[in-house]
Tab-separated table of C-alpha atoms and ligand atoms in Angstrom:
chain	number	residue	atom	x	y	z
A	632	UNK	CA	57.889	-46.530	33.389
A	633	UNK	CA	57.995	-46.657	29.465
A	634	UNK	CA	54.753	-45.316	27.969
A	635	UNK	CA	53.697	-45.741	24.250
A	636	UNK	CA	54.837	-42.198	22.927
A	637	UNK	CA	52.584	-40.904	19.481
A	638	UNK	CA	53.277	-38.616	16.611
A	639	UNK	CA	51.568	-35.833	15.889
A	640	UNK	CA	50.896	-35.130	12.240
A	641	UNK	CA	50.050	-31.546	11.146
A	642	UNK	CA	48.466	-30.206	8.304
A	643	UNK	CA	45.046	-30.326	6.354
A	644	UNK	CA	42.805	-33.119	6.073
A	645	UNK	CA	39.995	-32.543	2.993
A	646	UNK	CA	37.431	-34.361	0.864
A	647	UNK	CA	38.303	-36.215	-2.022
A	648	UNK	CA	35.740	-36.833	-4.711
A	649	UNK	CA	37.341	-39.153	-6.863
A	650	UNK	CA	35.205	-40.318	-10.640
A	651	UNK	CA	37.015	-43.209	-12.249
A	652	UNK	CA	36.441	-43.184	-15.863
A	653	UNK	CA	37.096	-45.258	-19.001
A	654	UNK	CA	38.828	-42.379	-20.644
A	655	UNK	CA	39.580	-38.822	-19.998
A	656	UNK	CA	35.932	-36.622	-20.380
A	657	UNK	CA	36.266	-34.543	-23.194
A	658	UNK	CA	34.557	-31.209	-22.313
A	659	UNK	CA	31.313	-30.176	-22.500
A	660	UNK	CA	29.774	-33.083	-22.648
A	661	UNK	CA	27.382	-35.569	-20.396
A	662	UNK	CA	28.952	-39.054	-19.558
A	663	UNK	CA	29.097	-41.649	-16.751
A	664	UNK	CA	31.757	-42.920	-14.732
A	665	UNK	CA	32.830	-46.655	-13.789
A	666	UNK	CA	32.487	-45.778	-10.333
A	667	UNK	CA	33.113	-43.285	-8.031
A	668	UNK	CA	33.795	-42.677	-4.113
A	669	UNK	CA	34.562	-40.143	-1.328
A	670	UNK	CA	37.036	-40.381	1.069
A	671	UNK	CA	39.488	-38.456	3.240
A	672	UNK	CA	42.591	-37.151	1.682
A	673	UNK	CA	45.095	-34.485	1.938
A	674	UNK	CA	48.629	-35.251	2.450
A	675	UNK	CA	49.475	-35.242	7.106
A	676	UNK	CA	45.989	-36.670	7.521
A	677	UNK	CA	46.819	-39.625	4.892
A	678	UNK	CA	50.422	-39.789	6.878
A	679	UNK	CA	48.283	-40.063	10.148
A	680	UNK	CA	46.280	-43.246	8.763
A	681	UNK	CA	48.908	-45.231	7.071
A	682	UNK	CA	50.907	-44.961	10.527
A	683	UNK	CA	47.713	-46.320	12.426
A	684	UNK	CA	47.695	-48.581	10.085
A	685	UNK	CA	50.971	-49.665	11.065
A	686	UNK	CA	50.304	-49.610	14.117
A	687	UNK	CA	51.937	-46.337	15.611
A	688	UNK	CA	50.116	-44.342	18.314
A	689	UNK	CA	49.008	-40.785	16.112
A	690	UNK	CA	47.044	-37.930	16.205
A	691	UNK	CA	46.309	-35.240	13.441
A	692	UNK	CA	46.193	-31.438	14.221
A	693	UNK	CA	44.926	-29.319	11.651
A	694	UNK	CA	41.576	-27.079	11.169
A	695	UNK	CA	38.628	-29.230	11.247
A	696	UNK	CA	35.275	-27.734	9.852
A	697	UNK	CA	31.568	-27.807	11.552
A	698	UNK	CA	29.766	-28.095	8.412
A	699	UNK	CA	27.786	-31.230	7.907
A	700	UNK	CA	29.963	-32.473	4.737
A	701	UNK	CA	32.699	-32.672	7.304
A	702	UNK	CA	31.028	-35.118	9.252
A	703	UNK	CA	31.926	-38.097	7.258
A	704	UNK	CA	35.782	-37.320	7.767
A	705	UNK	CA	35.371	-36.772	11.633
A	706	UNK	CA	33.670	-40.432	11.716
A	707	UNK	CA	36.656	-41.553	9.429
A	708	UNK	CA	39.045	-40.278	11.696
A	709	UNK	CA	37.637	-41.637	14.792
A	710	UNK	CA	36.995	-45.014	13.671
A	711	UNK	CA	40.811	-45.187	12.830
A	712	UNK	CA	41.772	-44.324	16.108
A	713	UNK	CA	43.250	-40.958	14.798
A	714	UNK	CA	43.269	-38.534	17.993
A	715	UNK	CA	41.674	-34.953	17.093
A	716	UNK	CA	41.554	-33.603	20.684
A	717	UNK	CA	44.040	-30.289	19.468
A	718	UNK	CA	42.274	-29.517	16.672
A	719	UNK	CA	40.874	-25.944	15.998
A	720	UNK	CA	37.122	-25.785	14.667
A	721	UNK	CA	36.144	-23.610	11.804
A	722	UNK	CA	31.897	-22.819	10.709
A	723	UNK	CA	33.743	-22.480	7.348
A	724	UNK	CA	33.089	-25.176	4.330
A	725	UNK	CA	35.742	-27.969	4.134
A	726	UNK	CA	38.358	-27.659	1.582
A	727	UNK	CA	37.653	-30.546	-1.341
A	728	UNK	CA	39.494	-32.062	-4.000
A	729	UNK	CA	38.023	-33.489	-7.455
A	730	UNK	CA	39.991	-36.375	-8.680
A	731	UNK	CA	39.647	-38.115	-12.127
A	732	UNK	CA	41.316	-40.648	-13.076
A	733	UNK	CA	41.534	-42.064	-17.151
A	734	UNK	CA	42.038	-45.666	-16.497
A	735	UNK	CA	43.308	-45.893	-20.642
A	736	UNK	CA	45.827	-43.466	-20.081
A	737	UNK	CA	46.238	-44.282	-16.225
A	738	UNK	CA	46.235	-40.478	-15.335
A	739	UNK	CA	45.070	-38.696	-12.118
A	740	UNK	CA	44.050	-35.121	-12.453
A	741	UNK	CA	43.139	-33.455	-9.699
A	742	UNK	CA	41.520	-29.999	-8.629
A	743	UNK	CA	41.819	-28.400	-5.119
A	744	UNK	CA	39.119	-26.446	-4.278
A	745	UNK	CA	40.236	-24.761	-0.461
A	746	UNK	CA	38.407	-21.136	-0.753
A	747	UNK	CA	40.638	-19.804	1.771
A	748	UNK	CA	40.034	-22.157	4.294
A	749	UNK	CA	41.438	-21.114	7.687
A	750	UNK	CA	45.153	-22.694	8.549
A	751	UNK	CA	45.985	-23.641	11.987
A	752	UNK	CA	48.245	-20.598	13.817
A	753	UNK	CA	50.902	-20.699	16.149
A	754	UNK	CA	48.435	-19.874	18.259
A	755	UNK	CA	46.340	-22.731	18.349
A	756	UNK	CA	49.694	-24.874	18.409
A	757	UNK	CA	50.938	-23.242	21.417
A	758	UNK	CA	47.621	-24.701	23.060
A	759	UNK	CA	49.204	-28.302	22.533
A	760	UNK	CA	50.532	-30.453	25.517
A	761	UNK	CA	53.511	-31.472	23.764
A	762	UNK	CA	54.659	-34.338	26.056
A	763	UNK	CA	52.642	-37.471	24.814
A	764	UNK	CA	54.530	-36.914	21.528
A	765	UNK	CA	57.818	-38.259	20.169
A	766	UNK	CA	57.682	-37.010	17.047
A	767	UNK	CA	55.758	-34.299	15.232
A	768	UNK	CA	55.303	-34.239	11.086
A	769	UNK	CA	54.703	-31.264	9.281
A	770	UNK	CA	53.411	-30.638	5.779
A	771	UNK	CA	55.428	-27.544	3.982
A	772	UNK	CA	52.789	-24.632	3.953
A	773	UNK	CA	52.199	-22.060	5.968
A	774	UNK	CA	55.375	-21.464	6.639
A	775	UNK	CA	56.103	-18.490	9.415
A	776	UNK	CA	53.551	-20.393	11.466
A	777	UNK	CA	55.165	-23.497	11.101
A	778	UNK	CA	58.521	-22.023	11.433
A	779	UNK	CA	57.465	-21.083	15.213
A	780	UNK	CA	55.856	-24.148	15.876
A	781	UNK	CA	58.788	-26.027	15.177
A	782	UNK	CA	61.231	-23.881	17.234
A	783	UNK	CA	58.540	-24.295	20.168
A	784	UNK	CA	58.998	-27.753	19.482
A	785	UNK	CA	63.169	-27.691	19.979
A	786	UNK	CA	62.737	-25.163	23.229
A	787	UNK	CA	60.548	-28.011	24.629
A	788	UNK	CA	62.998	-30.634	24.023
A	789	UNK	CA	65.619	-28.350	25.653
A	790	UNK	CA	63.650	-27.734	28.633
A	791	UNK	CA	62.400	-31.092	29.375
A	792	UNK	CA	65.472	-33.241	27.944
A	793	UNK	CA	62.710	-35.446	26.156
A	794	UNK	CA	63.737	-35.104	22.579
A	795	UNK	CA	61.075	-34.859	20.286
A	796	UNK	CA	61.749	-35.176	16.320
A	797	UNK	CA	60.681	-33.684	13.561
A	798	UNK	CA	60.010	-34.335	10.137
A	799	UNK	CA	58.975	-32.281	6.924
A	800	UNK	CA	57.260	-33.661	4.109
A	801	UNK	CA	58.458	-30.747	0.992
A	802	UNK	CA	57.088	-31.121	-2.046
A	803	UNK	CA	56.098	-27.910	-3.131
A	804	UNK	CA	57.527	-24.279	-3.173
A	805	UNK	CA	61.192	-24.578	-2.434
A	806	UNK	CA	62.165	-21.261	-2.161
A	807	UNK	CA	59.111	-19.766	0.354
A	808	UNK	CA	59.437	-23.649	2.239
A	809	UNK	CA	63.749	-23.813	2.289
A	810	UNK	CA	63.820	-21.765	5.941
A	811	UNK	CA	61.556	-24.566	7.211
A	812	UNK	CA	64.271	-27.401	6.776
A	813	UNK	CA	66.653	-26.200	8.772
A	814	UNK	CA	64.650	-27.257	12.483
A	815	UNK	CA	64.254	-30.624	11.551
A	816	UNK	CA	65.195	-34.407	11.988
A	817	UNK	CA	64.118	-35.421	8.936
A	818	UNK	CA	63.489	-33.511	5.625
A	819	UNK	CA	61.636	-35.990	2.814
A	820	UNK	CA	61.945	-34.171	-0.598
A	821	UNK	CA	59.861	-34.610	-4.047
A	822	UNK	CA	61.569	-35.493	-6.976
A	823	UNK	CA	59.158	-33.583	-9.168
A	824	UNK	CA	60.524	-30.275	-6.990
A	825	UNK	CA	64.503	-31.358	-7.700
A	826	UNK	CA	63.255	-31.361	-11.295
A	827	UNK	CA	62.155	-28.396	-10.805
A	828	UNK	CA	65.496	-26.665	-9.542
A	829	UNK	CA	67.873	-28.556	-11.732
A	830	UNK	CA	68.692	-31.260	-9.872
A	831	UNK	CA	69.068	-34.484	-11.713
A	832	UNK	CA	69.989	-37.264	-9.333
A	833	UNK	CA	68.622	-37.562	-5.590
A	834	UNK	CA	72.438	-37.700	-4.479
A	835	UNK	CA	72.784	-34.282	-6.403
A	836	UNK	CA	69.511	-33.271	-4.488
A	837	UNK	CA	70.389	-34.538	-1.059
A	838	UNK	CA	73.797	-32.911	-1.131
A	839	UNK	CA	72.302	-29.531	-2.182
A	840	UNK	CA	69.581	-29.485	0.286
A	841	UNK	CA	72.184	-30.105	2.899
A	842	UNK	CA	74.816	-27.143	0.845
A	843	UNK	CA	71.646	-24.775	1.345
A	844	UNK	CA	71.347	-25.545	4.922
A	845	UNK	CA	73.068	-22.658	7.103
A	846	UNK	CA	75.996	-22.733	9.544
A	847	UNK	CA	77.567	-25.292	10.361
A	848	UNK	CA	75.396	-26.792	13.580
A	849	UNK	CA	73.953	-30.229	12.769
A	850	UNK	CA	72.015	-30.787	9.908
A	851	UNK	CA	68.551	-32.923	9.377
A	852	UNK	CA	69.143	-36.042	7.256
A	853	UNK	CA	67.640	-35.623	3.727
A	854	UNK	CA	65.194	-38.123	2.104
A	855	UNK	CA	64.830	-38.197	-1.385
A	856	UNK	CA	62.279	-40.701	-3.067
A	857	UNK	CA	62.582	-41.085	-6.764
A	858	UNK	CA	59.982	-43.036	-7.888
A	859	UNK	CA	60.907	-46.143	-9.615
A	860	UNK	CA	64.790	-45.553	-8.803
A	861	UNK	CA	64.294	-46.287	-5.139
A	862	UNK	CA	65.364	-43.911	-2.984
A	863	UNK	CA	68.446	-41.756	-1.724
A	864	UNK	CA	69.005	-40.578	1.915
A	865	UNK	CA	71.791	-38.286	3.381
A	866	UNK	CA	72.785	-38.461	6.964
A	867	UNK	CA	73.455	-35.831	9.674
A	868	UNK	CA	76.763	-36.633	9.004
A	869	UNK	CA	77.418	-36.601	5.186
A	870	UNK	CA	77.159	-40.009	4.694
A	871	UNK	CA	74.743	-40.936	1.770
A	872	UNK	CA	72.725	-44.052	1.177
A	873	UNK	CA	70.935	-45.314	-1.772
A	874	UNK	CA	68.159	-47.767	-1.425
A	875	UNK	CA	66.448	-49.536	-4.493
A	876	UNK	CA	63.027	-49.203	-4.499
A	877	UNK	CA	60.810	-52.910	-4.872
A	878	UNK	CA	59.385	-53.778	-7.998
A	879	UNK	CA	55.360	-55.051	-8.292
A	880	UNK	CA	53.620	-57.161	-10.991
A	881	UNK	CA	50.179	-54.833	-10.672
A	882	UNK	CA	49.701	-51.759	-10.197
A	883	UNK	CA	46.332	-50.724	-8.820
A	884	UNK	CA	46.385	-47.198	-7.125
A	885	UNK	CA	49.121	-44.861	-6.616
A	886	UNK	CA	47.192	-42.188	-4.966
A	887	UNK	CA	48.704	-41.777	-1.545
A	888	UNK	CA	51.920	-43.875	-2.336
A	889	UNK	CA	54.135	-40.833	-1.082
A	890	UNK	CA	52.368	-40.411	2.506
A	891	UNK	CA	52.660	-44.305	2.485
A	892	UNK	CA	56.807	-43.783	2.325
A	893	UNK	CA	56.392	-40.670	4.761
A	894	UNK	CA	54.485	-43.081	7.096
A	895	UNK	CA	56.463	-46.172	6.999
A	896	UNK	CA	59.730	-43.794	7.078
A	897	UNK	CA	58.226	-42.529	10.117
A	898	UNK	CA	56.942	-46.170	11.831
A	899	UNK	CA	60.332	-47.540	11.223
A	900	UNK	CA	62.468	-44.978	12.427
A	901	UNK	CA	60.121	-44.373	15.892
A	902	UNK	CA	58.975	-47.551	16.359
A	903	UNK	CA	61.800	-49.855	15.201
A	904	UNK	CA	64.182	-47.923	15.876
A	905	UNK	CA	65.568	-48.583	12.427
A	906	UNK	CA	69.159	-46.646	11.172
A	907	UNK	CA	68.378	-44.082	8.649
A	908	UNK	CA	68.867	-46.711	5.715
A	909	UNK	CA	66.916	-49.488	7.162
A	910	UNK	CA	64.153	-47.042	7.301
A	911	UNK	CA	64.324	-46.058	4.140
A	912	UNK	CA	64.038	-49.233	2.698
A	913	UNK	CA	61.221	-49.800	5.191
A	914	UNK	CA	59.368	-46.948	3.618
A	915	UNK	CA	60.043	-47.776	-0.259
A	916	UNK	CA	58.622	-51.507	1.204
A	917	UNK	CA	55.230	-49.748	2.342
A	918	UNK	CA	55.089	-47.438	-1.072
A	919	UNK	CA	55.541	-50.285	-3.229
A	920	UNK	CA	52.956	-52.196	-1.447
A	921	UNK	CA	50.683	-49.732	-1.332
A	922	UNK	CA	50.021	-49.481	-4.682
A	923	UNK	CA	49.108	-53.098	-5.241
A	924	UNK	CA	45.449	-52.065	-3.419
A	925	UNK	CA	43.042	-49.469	-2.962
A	926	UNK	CA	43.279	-47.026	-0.098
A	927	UNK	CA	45.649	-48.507	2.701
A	928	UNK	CA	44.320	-51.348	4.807
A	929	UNK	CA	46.333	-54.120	2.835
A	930	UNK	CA	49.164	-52.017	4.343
A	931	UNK	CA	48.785	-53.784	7.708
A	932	UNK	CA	49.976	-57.112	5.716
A	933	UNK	CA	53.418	-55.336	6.224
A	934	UNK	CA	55.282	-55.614	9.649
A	935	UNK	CA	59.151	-54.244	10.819
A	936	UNK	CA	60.069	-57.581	11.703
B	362	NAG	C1	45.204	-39.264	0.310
B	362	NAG	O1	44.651	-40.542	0.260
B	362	NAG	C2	43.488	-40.646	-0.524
B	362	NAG	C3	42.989	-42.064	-0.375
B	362	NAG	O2	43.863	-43.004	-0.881
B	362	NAG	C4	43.819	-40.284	-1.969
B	362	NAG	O3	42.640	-40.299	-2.744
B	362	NAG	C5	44.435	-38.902	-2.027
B	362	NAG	O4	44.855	-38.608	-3.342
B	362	NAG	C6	45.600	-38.776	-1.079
B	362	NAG	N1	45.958	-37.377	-1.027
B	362	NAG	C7	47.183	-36.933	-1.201
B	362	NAG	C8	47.361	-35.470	-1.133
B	362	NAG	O5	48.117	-37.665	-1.373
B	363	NAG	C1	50.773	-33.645	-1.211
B	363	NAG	O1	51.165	-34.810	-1.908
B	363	NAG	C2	51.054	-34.724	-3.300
B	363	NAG	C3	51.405	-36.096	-3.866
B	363	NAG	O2	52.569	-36.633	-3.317
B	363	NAG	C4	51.922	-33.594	-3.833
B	363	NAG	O3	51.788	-33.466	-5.225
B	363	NAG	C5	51.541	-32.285	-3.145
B	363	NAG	O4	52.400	-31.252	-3.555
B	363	NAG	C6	51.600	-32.444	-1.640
B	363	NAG	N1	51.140	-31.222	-0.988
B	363	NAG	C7	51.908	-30.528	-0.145
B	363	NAG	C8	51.281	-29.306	0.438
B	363	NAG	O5	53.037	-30.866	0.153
């Protein structure tokens, strides 16, 4: 019997407010915009629609809020065919993100508003019927909870001899975030945090990530986009790959170009059961196209075959 296994993405989902305007506001002062929408962001519950999007089976765990200003991302979730059946319900206000962007200078700044919004626990994860999945995603925060929830992950795919992988998006806070590596499949890694440590190239980054990793059982593979470079990737085995990324005539919106690699890194891997490289370049195919259109749809254009 072969059943349609999903992925579970975990993390936060949160309101975006984005203002488009001609130029950058100067402050203190009274203007209008070009236009202006609200949508869903936040970084696993973006992953979660580009892979239905796709067309991978997915659902999205993270705290979801009762308030009424939440209501529009519930609908937005359900109308994509994102499962929420594991999520954990807060009274609390939904976290919220303002998001300008200068079309003259073709800048994004952005402002995250959370207040202390309640993470998921290991706890709440432990609640989760892990057996529909075949692959779990994590965002990099919270880390001692996540820490568990992966290792509850790799006891259940001892026990049941149904491997499920997992992934780790890192793009922030090496140092707290480095223990969280070591558990996974998969580790995809920012180049704006490489720049951070020192690291110049994404072989140098790859091969460090992997130096850092401890003992000497298997290692995850490392993923390192960088940007208009392409892309490097490091196998379980040492062996590194470098993909080229693919160029576009116009570029229209990059927001969410990242959890469009994640997802189609993801899809390809899972679905197409692609080898680490083919994957790769799978993923810089669905980042690239991504940012010839607003939001994601157009992404369906895309296909493995
Ligand atoms: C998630 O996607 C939305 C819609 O494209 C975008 O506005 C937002 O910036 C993305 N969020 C993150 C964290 O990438
Ligand atoms: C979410 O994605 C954005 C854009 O890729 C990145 O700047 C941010 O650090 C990510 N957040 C987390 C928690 O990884």
């Amino acid at each position: 019997m072969s059943q349609v296994k999903s992925v579970l993405c975990v993390g936060c989902t949160v309101i975006d407010f984005v203002t488009i305007c001609g130029s950058y506001p100067k402050e203190d002062t009274d203007r209008r915009c070009l236009d202006g929408f609200w949508q869903r962001g936040g970084n696993a519950s973006n992953v979660s629609t580009v892979l239905r999007v796709l067309g991978s089976r997915v659902d999205f765990f993270g705290m979801l809020s009762r308030s009424d200003a939440f209501r529009v991302l519930l609908e937005d979730l359900r109308r994509r065919e994102i499962g929420t059946k594991n999520c954990p319900q807060t009274d609390r206000d939904p976290p919220f993100s303002s998001v300008i962007l200068a079309q003259d200078a073709g800048t994004r700044t952005i402002i995250h508003c959370n207040k202390d919004y309640p993470q998921t626990t290991w706890d709440d994860f432990s609640k989760v019927d892990l057996s529909p999945y075949a692959w779990v995603h994590f965002e990099a925060r919270n880390t001692p909870h996540v820490l568990k929830m992966m290792q509850s992950i790799r006891d259940h795919s001892e026990r049941t001899g149904q491997r499920i992988l997992i992934s780790l998006d890192l793009e922030t806070r090496y140092e707290q975030n480095q223990e969280l590596c070591a558990p996974c499949d998969y580790v995809v890694f920012s180049k704006e945090l490489a720049a951070q440590l020192g690291w110049q190239t994404p072989r140098q980054t790859c091969e460090q990530l992997a130096a850092n990793i401890p003992g000497s059982g298997p290692k995850p593979a490392f993923i390192c986009p960088w940007g208009s470079a392409g892309a490097g990737a490091l196998d379980a085995n040492g062996n590194y790959h470098e993909l080229a990324s693919y160029k576009q005539e116009k570029v229209v919106d990059t927001l969410g170009a990242g959890d469009s690699f994640m997802a189609g890194f993801i899809h390809a891997t899972l679905e197409g059961q692609r080898s680490l490289s083919n994957a790769v370049d799978f993923a810089n195919r669905v980042a690239s196209h991504k940012i010839t259109g607003f939001g994601y749809d157009h992404i369906a254009q895309l296909s493995l075959s």
